[in-house]
Amino acid sequence: MSPEEAAARAEHGGTVLCLDVPAGTEFGVDCTIWTVGPKFQGVKMVPPGLHLALAGAGNEARIAEFMYIAPTDVVLRKWDASIEAFAPGCGMGEEDAERYRAGARRHDFDASTGPYPMESHQRWRRMSCYITRDALAAVGVPPGTRIMPGDPDSVLDGKGKRYDDGSYVNGGGGGGHADAAAAAGAG
């Protein structure tokens, strides 16, 4: 990448800053997953728009989150070793979080953040072009909600709390096995 291209991507892109992620953890954004090393602190030059970030020890332990990133945005996540996942919210108080965001905007983390993999960006855009904030909200997964493979009851909001108001579980506001059994006359 030329210095001009890097400067343009840095100026117009966002950053997903990930603190304290242990070496050997899998981290991914959109269509690319890496096994991180000891100096990993996130991904920079992320194009504006919808993205899916994930982290974990493998397919079963991965937790993902849709996020919208605007130019110069810094999305901050801090690893919590006690739960082996990102801490609820950004993982710290707002004053500390703002210091980290300012540091990312000053490029203080450039040596420990990797560039967003543009070679997979077009594939991601084709896969996600119909996913909107409204569509995510309609299925109970608004941006910032943490999701896990498998059980829909495992959906977590951005603060690490289970999302269970019924708009996601069983396909939206009810339905599911109990309603099907009642409609069939079973009790």
Coordinates of C-alpha atoms in Angstrom, one line a residue:
M1 CA 0.0 0.0 0.0
S2 CA 1.4 3.4 -1.0
P3 CA 1.9 6.1 1.7
E4 CA -0.9 8.1 0.0
E5 CA -3.3 5.2 0.0
A6 CA -2.5 4.6 3.7
A7 CA -3.1 8.2 4.6
A8 CA -6.4 8.3 2.8
R9 CA -7.6 5.1 4.4
A10 CA -6.5 6.3 7.8
E11 CA -8.3 9.6 7.3
H12 CA -11.6 8.1 6.2
G13 CA -11.6 4.9 8.1
G14 CA -12.4 3.9 11.6
T15 CA -10.6 1.8 14.2
V16 CA -11.7 -1.3 16.2
L17 CA -9.3 -1.0 19.2
C18 CA -9.1 -4.2 21.2
L19 CA -7.2 -4.1 24.5
D20 CA -5.7 -7.0 26.5
V21 CA -6.6 -9.7 24.0
P22 CA -4.5 -12.8 24.8
A23 CA -2.1 -14.2 22.2
G24 CA -3.7 -17.2 20.4
T25 CA -7.2 -15.8 20.5
E26 CA -9.1 -15.7 17.2
F27 CA -10.2 -12.2 16.1
G28 CA -12.1 -11.4 13.0
V29 CA -13.8 -8.6 11.1
D30 CA -16.2 -9.2 8.3
C31 CA -14.7 -12.0 6.1
T32 CA -11.2 -12.4 7.7
I33 CA -10.2 -14.1 10.9
W34 CA -6.7 -14.0 12.5
T35 CA -5.0 -15.8 15.4
V36 CA -3.6 -12.8 17.2
G37 CA -0.1 -12.3 18.6
P38 CA 1.0 -10.7 21.9
K39 CA 1.1 -7.2 20.4
F40 CA -2.4 -7.2 18.8
Q41 CA -4.6 -4.2 19.7
G42 CA -7.1 -4.2 16.9
V43 CA -7.8 -3.1 13.3
K44 CA -7.4 0.3 11.7
M45 CA -8.5 1.9 8.4
V46 CA -11.9 0.2 8.7
P47 CA -14.1 1.5 5.9
P48 CA -17.3 3.3 7.0
G49 CA -20.4 1.1 7.3
L50 CA -21.7 -2.0 8.9
H51 CA -19.1 -4.6 10.1
L52 CA -19.2 -7.8 12.0
A53 CA -16.4 -8.3 14.6
L54 CA -15.8 -11.5 16.5
A55 CA -13.4 -12.9 19.0
G56 CA -12.9 -16.2 20.8
A57 CA -11.0 -19.4 21.2
G58 CA -12.7 -21.2 18.3
N59 CA -16.1 -21.7 16.5
E60 CA -17.9 -22.7 19.7
A61 CA -16.5 -19.9 21.9
R62 CA -16.7 -17.0 19.4
I63 CA -18.8 -14.0 20.3
A64 CA -19.7 -11.6 17.5
E65 CA -21.1 -8.1 17.3
F66 CA -22.4 -6.0 14.4
M67 CA -21.1 -2.5 14.6
Y68 CA -21.6 0.6 12.4
I69 CA -18.4 2.6 11.9
A70 CA -18.2 6.1 10.7
P71 CA -15.1 7.9 9.4
T72 CA -12.6 8.4 12.3
D73 CA -14.8 6.4 14.7
V74 CA -13.0 4.3 17.3
V75 CA -14.9 1.3 18.7
L76 CA -13.2 0.2 21.9
R77 CA -13.4 -3.3 23.4
K78 CA -11.4 -4.6 26.4
W79 CA -10.8 -8.2 27.0
D80 CA -12.0 -9.7 30.3
A81 CA -9.9 -12.7 31.2
S82 CA -12.5 -13.9 33.8
I83 CA -15.1 -14.5 31.1
E84 CA -12.7 -15.1 28.2
A85 CA -14.5 -12.5 26.1
F86 CA -14.8 -8.8 25.6
A87 CA -16.1 -7.1 28.7
P88 CA -19.6 -5.6 28.6
G89 CA -19.8 -2.3 26.8
C90 CA -16.3 -0.9 26.1
G91 CA -14.9 -2.5 29.3
M92 CA -14.0 0.7 31.2
G93 CA -15.2 4.0 32.4
E94 CA -16.0 6.8 29.9
E95 CA -13.1 9.0 30.8
D96 CA -10.5 6.2 30.3
A97 CA -12.3 5.1 27.1
E98 CA -12.1 8.6 25.7
R99 CA -8.4 8.7 26.4
Y100 CA -7.9 5.5 24.4
R101 CA -10.1 6.8 21.5
A102 CA -8.1 10.0 21.4
G103 CA -4.9 8.0 21.3
A104 CA -6.2 5.9 18.4
R105 CA -7.1 9.1 16.5
R106 CA -3.5 10.4 17.1
H107 CA -2.3 7.1 15.7
D108 CA -0.7 6.1 19.0
F109 CA -1.7 2.4 18.3
D110 CA -0.5 2.2 14.7
A111 CA 2.3 -0.2 15.5
S112 CA -0.1 -2.7 17.2
T113 CA -3.2 -2.4 15.0
G114 CA -3.4 -4.1 11.6
P115 CA -4.9 -2.5 8.5
Y116 CA -8.4 -3.7 7.5
P117 CA -8.0 -6.3 4.8
M118 CA -9.4 -4.5 1.7
E119 CA -9.1 -7.7 -0.4
S120 CA -12.1 -9.1 1.4
H121 CA -14.1 -5.8 1.6
Q122 CA -16.0 -6.3 -1.7
R123 CA -17.1 -9.8 -0.7
W124 CA -18.3 -8.4 2.7
R125 CA -20.2 -5.6 1.0
R126 CA -21.9 -8.1 -1.4
M127 CA -22.9 -10.3 1.6
S128 CA -24.1 -7.5 3.8
C129 CA -25.6 -4.9 1.4
Y130 CA -29.2 -5.6 2.5
I131 CA -28.5 -5.6 6.2
T132 CA -29.7 -2.3 7.7
R133 CA -30.1 -1.1 11.3
D134 CA -33.9 -1.6 10.9
A135 CA -33.3 -5.2 9.7
L136 CA -31.0 -6.0 12.6
A137 CA -33.4 -4.4 15.1
A138 CA -36.3 -6.4 13.6
V139 CA -34.5 -9.7 14.3
G140 CA -33.5 -8.5 17.8
V141 CA -29.8 -7.9 17.0
P142 CA -29.3 -4.2 17.0
P143 CA -25.7 -3.0 16.5
G144 CA -23.8 -3.5 19.7
T145 CA -25.6 -6.7 20.6
R146 CA -23.2 -9.6 21.2
I147 CA -24.2 -12.9 19.6
M148 CA -23.0 -16.4 19.9
P149 CA -23.4 -19.4 17.6
G150 CA -26.3 -21.7 18.3
D151 CA -28.8 -20.9 21.0
P152 CA -30.8 -17.7 20.3
D153 CA -31.2 -17.3 24.1
S154 CA -27.4 -16.6 24.1
V155 CA -27.9 -13.2 22.5
L156 CA -26.3 -10.5 24.7
D157 CA -26.8 -6.7 24.5
G158 CA -23.9 -4.3 24.3
K159 CA -23.6 -4.4 28.1
G160 CA -23.2 -8.2 28.3
K161 CA -26.8 -8.8 29.4
R162 CA -29.0 -11.4 27.8
Y163 CA -31.4 -9.9 25.2
D164 CA -34.7 -11.7 26.0
D165 CA -37.6 -9.4 25.4
G166 CA -39.0 -11.9 22.9
S167 CA -38.3 -10.0 19.7
Y168 CA -35.5 -12.3 18.8
V169 CA -36.2 -15.5 20.6
N170 CA -38.6 -17.8 18.6
G171 CA -38.6 -15.5 15.6
G172 CA -40.1 -12.3 17.0
G173 CA -42.5 -11.5 19.7
G174 CA -43.7 -15.0 20.5
G175 CA -44.3 -17.9 18.2
G176 CA -42.2 -20.9 18.9
H177 CA -43.2 -24.3 20.2
A178 CA -45.7 -23.3 22.9
D179 CA -47.8 -21.2 20.5
A180 CA -47.7 -23.9 17.8
A181 CA -48.9 -26.5 20.3
A182 CA -51.8 -24.2 21.5
A183 CA -52.8 -23.6 17.9
A184 CA -52.9 -27.4 17.3
G185 CA -55.2 -27.8 20.3
A186 CA -52.5 -29.4 22.5
G187 CA -52.2 -28.1 26.0

